[in-house]
Amino acid sequence: DADVTQTPRNRITKTGKRIMLECSQTKGHDRMYWYRQDPGLGLRLIYYSFDVKDINKGEISDGYSVSRQAQAKFSLSLESAIPNQTALYFCATSDSSTRARHEQFFGPGTRLTVL
Amino acid sequence: RKEVEQDPGPFNVPEGATVAFNCTYSNSASQSFFWYRQDCRKEPKLLMSVYSSGNEDGRFTAQLNRASQYISLLIRDSKLSDSATYLCVANSGYSTLTFGKGTMLLVSP
C-alpha cells in the first residue's frame, strides 16, 4: 500500500544529543512537511519542501534542520536536543499535481522525549 | 499570524445524538478547508474536504460560510467510534495548512 512511514516511532534521548527523524513515502507525492504536536498547542509546522531542491521554514524552525534526500525522503534533525523539544512529530505529504493539492497525508508519528 | 479557532470541548453526547462543531479562520485568502480526525496519540486522518456549496459524506456534513469565515461539521447518529478529536484546517495561502487545536468528542453508550 502507498504509505508514509516514520522512523523511529519512539525515541528517548538526552539534552545536547543530535537526533535525526526520518520520513519515507511511497505515495509519489512531491511535497513533504514536518510538524510537531504538543498538548494544548495543536499541530505546528516546522519545515516543508515542495521538491528535492526546495526547503522552507515553517512556523517554528529554530533548533531544527531538514534534508530532502530524494522525492520520497525527508529527514528532520535536532542538532542539539533540549527538553522543550519533547513532542510528537509528524511527517506529511501532499501532491501538487492534483486538484486536491492541499490535502495532506500523515505518517504515524515519532514520539520524542528529551531528558 | 493566521489562526484557526475551535472550541476545545469536550463535547459529551449519547449514541445516536447529532452534534455540530464550528470553527473560525482569520485568513481571508484561504481557499481550501478540511476536517481531520485524530484518535489519541495517532496521526491526523482526512475526514472530509469542505466545499463552498457544502458537502455530505454519509452521517457527516460540512459547511463553509466565507462571509463570516467559519466552517462547520455536523455528525448525525453518533457512534461510539466517532469519539476522537476533530481538527479544523484551512490553507494559509502559501500552500501550507493551518490547523486548529481540535475539538474533542466523546460519545457514550
mmCIF file of C-alpha atoms in Angstrom:
data_model
loop_
_atom_site.group_PDB
_atom_site.id
_atom_site.type_symbol
_atom_site.label_atom_id
_atom_site.label_comp_id
_atom_site.label_asym_id
_atom_site.label_seq_id
_atom_site.Cartn_x
_atom_site.Cartn_y
_atom_site.Cartn_z
ATOM 1 C CA ASP A 1 0.000 0.000 0.000
ATOM 2 C CA ALA A 2 1.166 3.528 -0.723
ATOM 3 C CA ASP A 3 2.118 4.911 2.628
ATOM 4 C CA VAL A 4 4.013 7.408 4.768
ATOM 5 C CA THR A 5 6.390 5.838 7.243
ATOM 6 C CA GLN A 6 8.436 7.365 10.043
ATOM 7 C CA THR A 7 11.422 6.038 11.947
ATOM 8 C CA PRO A 8 11.959 5.712 14.802
ATOM 9 C CA ARG A 9 8.459 5.525 16.285
ATOM 10 C CA ASN A 10 9.705 6.298 19.769
ATOM 11 C CA ARG A 11 12.966 7.819 20.948
ATOM 12 C CA ILE A 12 14.296 8.856 24.320
ATOM 13 C CA THR A 13 17.462 10.921 24.290
ATOM 14 C CA LYS A 14 19.465 13.291 26.462
ATOM 15 C CA THR A 15 19.940 17.022 26.284
ATOM 16 C CA GLY A 16 22.628 18.006 23.803
ATOM 17 C CA LYS A 17 22.412 14.904 21.644
ATOM 18 C CA ARG A 18 21.936 15.085 17.886
ATOM 19 C CA ILE A 19 18.813 13.326 16.708
ATOM 20 C CA MET A 20 17.537 12.516 13.228
ATOM 21 C CA LEU A 21 13.953 11.584 12.459
ATOM 22 C CA GLU A 22 13.278 10.028 9.083
ATOM 23 C CA CYS A 23 10.267 10.029 6.830
ATOM 24 C CA SER A 24 9.699 7.982 3.694
ATOM 25 C CA GLN A 25 6.716 7.840 1.389
ATOM 26 C CA THR A 26 5.573 5.587 -1.411
ATOM 27 C CA LYS A 27 2.706 7.844 -2.495
ATOM 28 C CA GLY A 28 4.730 9.547 -5.216
ATOM 29 C CA HIS A 29 3.869 12.935 -3.724
ATOM 30 C CA ASP A 30 6.194 15.865 -4.383
ATOM 31 C CA ARG A 31 5.506 17.870 -1.241
ATOM 32 C CA MET A 32 6.583 16.896 2.270
ATOM 33 C CA TYR A 33 6.164 18.507 5.684
ATOM 34 C CA TRP A 34 7.334 18.170 9.259
ATOM 35 C CA TYR A 35 5.065 19.108 12.182
ATOM 36 C CA ARG A 36 5.270 18.858 15.927
ATOM 37 C CA GLN A 37 2.280 18.440 18.206
ATOM 38 C CA ASP A 38 2.176 19.469 21.823
ATOM 39 C CA PRO A 39 -0.780 19.155 24.197
ATOM 40 C CA GLY A 40 -2.865 22.317 24.052
ATOM 41 C CA LEU A 41 -0.877 23.777 21.152
ATOM 42 C CA GLY A 42 -2.048 21.723 18.230
ATOM 43 C CA LEU A 43 -0.003 20.945 15.135
ATOM 44 C CA ARG A 44 2.710 23.412 14.229
ATOM 45 C CA LEU A 45 4.698 23.419 11.001
ATOM 46 C CA ILE A 46 8.481 23.115 11.371
ATOM 47 C CA TYR A 47 9.746 22.826 7.780
ATOM 48 C CA TYR A 48 8.328 21.960 4.393
ATOM 49 C CA SER A 49 9.653 21.038 0.972
ATOM 50 C CA PHE A 50 7.889 21.288 -2.366
ATOM 51 C CA ASP A 51 10.515 19.296 -4.247
ATOM 52 C CA VAL A 52 14.029 17.932 -3.809
ATOM 53 C CA LYS A 53 15.719 21.325 -4.207
ATOM 54 C CA ASP A 54 13.211 23.287 -2.182
ATOM 55 C CA ILE A 55 13.347 23.793 1.602
ATOM 56 C CA ASN A 56 11.205 26.288 3.512
ATOM 57 C CA LYS A 57 10.984 27.274 7.156
ATOM 58 C CA GLY A 58 7.706 26.887 8.889
ATOM 59 C CA GLU A 59 6.308 28.492 11.990
ATOM 60 C CA ILE A 60 8.817 27.027 14.463
ATOM 61 C CA SER A 61 12.061 26.130 12.644
ATOM 62 C CA ASP A 62 14.566 27.289 15.287
ATOM 63 C CA GLY A 63 16.602 24.374 16.640
ATOM 64 C CA TYR A 64 15.734 22.129 13.678
ATOM 65 C CA SER A 65 17.137 21.422 10.229
ATOM 66 C CA VAL A 66 15.927 19.236 7.378
ATOM 67 C CA SER A 67 17.239 17.368 4.376
ATOM 68 C CA ARG A 68 15.277 16.278 1.317
ATOM 69 C CA GLN A 69 17.486 13.469 0.058
ATOM 70 C CA ALA A 70 15.075 12.324 -2.625
ATOM 71 C CA GLN A 71 11.487 12.938 -3.557
ATOM 72 C CA ALA A 72 10.461 10.101 -1.254
ATOM 73 C CA LYS A 73 12.607 11.004 1.763
ATOM 74 C CA PHE A 74 12.566 13.960 4.135
ATOM 75 C CA SER A 75 14.623 13.953 7.346
ATOM 76 C CA LEU A 76 14.339 16.209 10.366
ATOM 77 C CA SER A 77 17.381 16.817 12.582
ATOM 78 C CA LEU A 78 17.682 18.254 16.043
ATOM 79 C CA GLU A 79 21.302 19.381 16.196
ATOM 80 C CA SER A 80 21.410 19.660 19.975
ATOM 81 C CA ALA A 81 18.234 18.394 21.570
ATOM 82 C CA ILE A 82 16.679 20.262 24.501
ATOM 83 C CA PRO A 83 13.833 19.181 26.805
ATOM 84 C CA ASN A 84 11.259 21.554 25.294
ATOM 85 C CA GLN A 85 11.632 19.655 22.002
ATOM 86 C CA THR A 86 9.865 16.753 23.668
ATOM 87 C CA ALA A 87 6.800 16.290 21.480
ATOM 88 C CA LEU A 88 5.011 14.111 18.952
ATOM 89 C CA TYR A 89 6.478 14.678 15.480
ATOM 90 C CA PHE A 90 4.545 14.030 12.279
ATOM 91 C CA CYS A 91 5.643 13.898 8.680
ATOM 92 C CA ALA A 92 3.056 14.601 5.982
ATOM 93 C CA THR A 93 2.870 14.594 2.189
ATOM 94 C CA SER A 94 0.731 16.174 -0.495
ATOM 95 C CA ASP A 95 0.504 16.020 -4.269
ATOM 96 C CA SER A 96 0.665 19.358 -6.105
ATOM 97 C CA SER A 97 -0.392 17.818 -9.415
ATOM 98 C CA THR A 98 -3.953 17.095 -8.331
ATOM 99 C CA ARG A 99 -6.927 19.323 -7.763
ATOM 100 C CA ALA A 100 -6.778 18.217 -4.110
ATOM 101 C CA ARG A 101 -3.242 19.541 -3.805
ATOM 102 C CA HIS A 102 -3.761 20.903 -0.291
ATOM 103 C CA GLU A 103 -4.847 17.581 1.182
ATOM 104 C CA GLN A 104 -2.086 16.226 3.382
ATOM 105 C CA PHE A 105 -1.482 12.638 4.440
ATOM 106 C CA PHE A 106 0.308 11.928 7.661
ATOM 107 C CA GLY A 107 2.779 9.337 8.873
ATOM 108 C CA PRO A 108 2.188 7.512 12.177
ATOM 109 C CA GLY A 109 4.335 9.913 14.181
ATOM 110 C CA THR A 110 7.520 9.781 16.251
ATOM 111 C CA ARG A 111 7.270 10.281 19.984
ATOM 112 C CA LEU A 112 10.459 12.048 21.101
ATOM 113 C CA THR A 113 11.432 12.554 24.722
ATOM 114 C CA VAL A 114 14.451 14.706 25.588
ATOM 115 C CA LEU A 115 15.660 14.260 29.154
ATOM 116 C CA ARG B 1 -0.456 35.280 12.403
ATOM 117 C CA LYS B 2 -3.116 33.287 10.663
ATOM 118 C CA GLU B 3 -5.372 31.441 13.080
ATOM 119 C CA VAL B 4 -7.973 28.734 13.077
ATOM 120 C CA GLU B 5 -10.028 28.755 16.256
ATOM 121 C CA GLN B 6 -12.100 25.887 17.664
ATOM 122 C CA ASP B 7 -13.925 25.144 20.883
ATOM 123 C CA PRO B 8 -11.718 22.504 22.554
ATOM 124 C CA GLY B 9 -14.699 20.737 24.165
ATOM 125 C CA PRO B 10 -15.048 18.030 25.209
ATOM 126 C CA PHE B 11 -18.472 17.506 23.716
ATOM 127 C CA ASN B 12 -20.124 14.637 25.586
ATOM 128 C CA VAL B 13 -23.049 13.129 23.659
ATOM 129 C CA PRO B 14 -25.007 9.866 23.816
ATOM 130 C CA GLU B 15 -25.021 7.395 20.969
ATOM 131 C CA GLY B 16 -27.455 8.417 18.270
ATOM 132 C CA ALA B 17 -27.207 12.116 19.007
ATOM 133 C CA THR B 18 -26.482 14.835 16.468
ATOM 134 C CA VAL B 19 -23.531 17.076 17.265
ATOM 135 C CA ALA B 20 -22.130 20.114 15.480
ATOM 136 C CA PHE B 21 -18.725 21.745 15.637
ATOM 137 C CA ASN B 22 -17.848 25.189 14.372
ATOM 138 C CA CYS B 23 -14.542 26.856 13.744
ATOM 139 C CA THR B 24 -13.453 30.260 12.530
ATOM 140 C CA TYR B 25 -10.472 31.216 10.397
ATOM 141 C CA SER B 26 -8.740 34.576 10.203
ATOM 142 C CA ASN B 27 -7.045 34.374 6.800
ATOM 143 C CA SER B 28 -9.497 35.717 4.228
ATOM 144 C CA ALA B 29 -7.194 34.411 1.460
ATOM 145 C CA SER B 30 -7.789 30.784 2.479
ATOM 146 C CA GLN B 31 -9.342 28.778 -0.333
ATOM 147 C CA SER B 32 -9.242 25.177 0.879
ATOM 148 C CA PHE B 33 -10.724 23.836 4.072
ATOM 149 C CA PHE B 34 -10.744 20.433 5.706
ATOM 150 C CA TRP B 35 -11.822 18.448 8.708
ATOM 151 C CA TYR B 36 -9.343 15.917 10.016
ATOM 152 C CA ARG B 37 -9.987 13.300 12.655
ATOM 153 C CA GLN B 38 -7.316 12.378 15.203
ATOM 154 C CA ASP B 39 -7.505 9.493 17.629
ATOM 155 C CA CYS B 40 -5.464 9.664 20.810
ATOM 156 C CA ARG B 41 -1.718 9.601 20.019
ATOM 157 C CA LYS B 42 -2.389 8.703 16.394
ATOM 158 C CA GLU B 43 -1.844 10.626 13.203
ATOM 159 C CA PRO B 44 -4.500 13.007 11.865
ATOM 160 C CA LYS B 45 -6.566 11.482 9.093
ATOM 161 C CA LEU B 46 -8.502 13.411 6.499
ATOM 162 C CA LEU B 47 -12.214 13.167 7.222
ATOM 163 C CA MET B 48 -13.506 15.430 4.503
ATOM 164 C CA SER B 49 -12.751 18.458 2.405
ATOM 165 C CA VAL B 50 -15.137 21.402 2.739
ATOM 166 C CA TYR B 51 -16.537 22.910 -0.432
ATOM 167 C CA SER B 52 -18.264 26.244 -0.903
ATOM 168 C CA SER B 53 -21.541 24.542 -1.670
ATOM 169 C CA GLY B 54 -21.306 22.308 1.379
ATOM 170 C CA ASN B 55 -20.823 18.594 1.165
ATOM 171 C CA GLU B 56 -22.094 15.455 2.770
ATOM 172 C CA ASP B 57 -20.498 12.074 3.303
ATOM 173 C CA GLY B 58 -22.824 9.622 4.990
ATOM 174 C CA ARG B 59 -23.505 10.879 8.505
ATOM 175 C CA PHE B 60 -21.110 13.799 8.135
ATOM 176 C CA THR B 61 -21.974 17.200 6.664
ATOM 177 C CA ALA B 62 -19.544 20.089 6.251
ATOM 178 C CA GLN B 63 -20.478 23.683 5.532
ATOM 179 C CA LEU B 64 -18.429 26.753 4.680
ATOM 180 C CA ASN B 65 -19.514 30.345 5.249
ATOM 181 C CA ARG B 66 -16.971 32.603 3.557
ATOM 182 C CA ALA B 67 -18.677 35.850 4.534
ATOM 183 C CA SER B 68 -18.403 35.012 8.236
ATOM 184 C CA GLN B 69 -15.220 32.953 7.822
ATOM 185 C CA TYR B 70 -16.459 29.904 9.622
ATOM 186 C CA ILE B 71 -16.638 26.203 8.898
ATOM 187 C CA SER B 72 -18.947 23.662 10.452
ATOM 188 C CA LEU B 73 -19.102 19.892 10.800
ATOM 189 C CA LEU B 74 -22.328 18.092 11.626
ATOM 190 C CA ILE B 75 -22.319 14.472 12.739
ATOM 191 C CA ARG B 76 -25.659 12.675 12.763
ATOM 192 C CA ASP B 77 -26.491 9.442 14.571
ATOM 193 C CA SER B 78 -23.251 9.484 16.586
ATOM 194 C CA LYS B 79 -21.447 6.186 17.068
ATOM 195 C CA LEU B 80 -19.077 5.200 19.860
ATOM 196 C CA SER B 81 -16.368 5.006 17.191
ATOM 197 C CA ASP B 82 -16.827 8.708 16.422
ATOM 198 C CA SER B 83 -15.085 9.538 19.707
ATOM 199 C CA ALA B 84 -11.963 11.434 18.660
ATOM 200 C CA THR B 85 -10.552 14.922 18.278
ATOM 201 C CA TYR B 86 -11.706 16.808 15.177
ATOM 202 C CA LEU B 87 -9.262 19.262 13.638
ATOM 203 C CA CYS B 88 -10.459 22.197 11.554
ATOM 204 C CA VAL B 89 -7.928 23.145 8.873
ATOM 205 C CA ALA B 90 -7.513 25.997 6.400
ATOM 206 C CA ASN B 91 -4.827 26.532 3.810
ATOM 207 C CA SER B 92 -2.608 29.503 4.525
ATOM 208 C CA GLY B 93 -2.376 30.866 1.014
ATOM 209 C CA TYR B 94 1.221 29.632 0.738
ATOM 210 C CA SER B 95 0.232 26.033 0.033
ATOM 211 C CA THR B 96 0.652 25.158 3.688
ATOM 212 C CA LEU B 97 -2.080 24.365 6.164
ATOM 213 C CA THR B 98 -3.053 25.983 9.445
ATOM 214 C CA PHE B 99 -4.569 23.564 11.944
ATOM 215 C CA GLY B 100 -6.970 24.381 14.727
ATOM 216 C CA LYS B 101 -6.184 22.889 18.120
ATOM 217 C CA GLY B 102 -9.065 20.472 17.802
ATOM 218 C CA THR B 103 -12.426 19.733 19.357
ATOM 219 C CA MET B 104 -12.757 16.586 21.432
ATOM 220 C CA LEU B 105 -15.865 14.459 21.008
ATOM 221 C CA LEU B 106 -16.838 11.740 23.474
ATOM 222 C CA VAL B 107 -19.766 9.508 22.515
ATOM 223 C CA SER B 108 -21.152 7.415 25.356
ATOM 224 C CA PRO B 109 -23.439 4.332 25.330
#
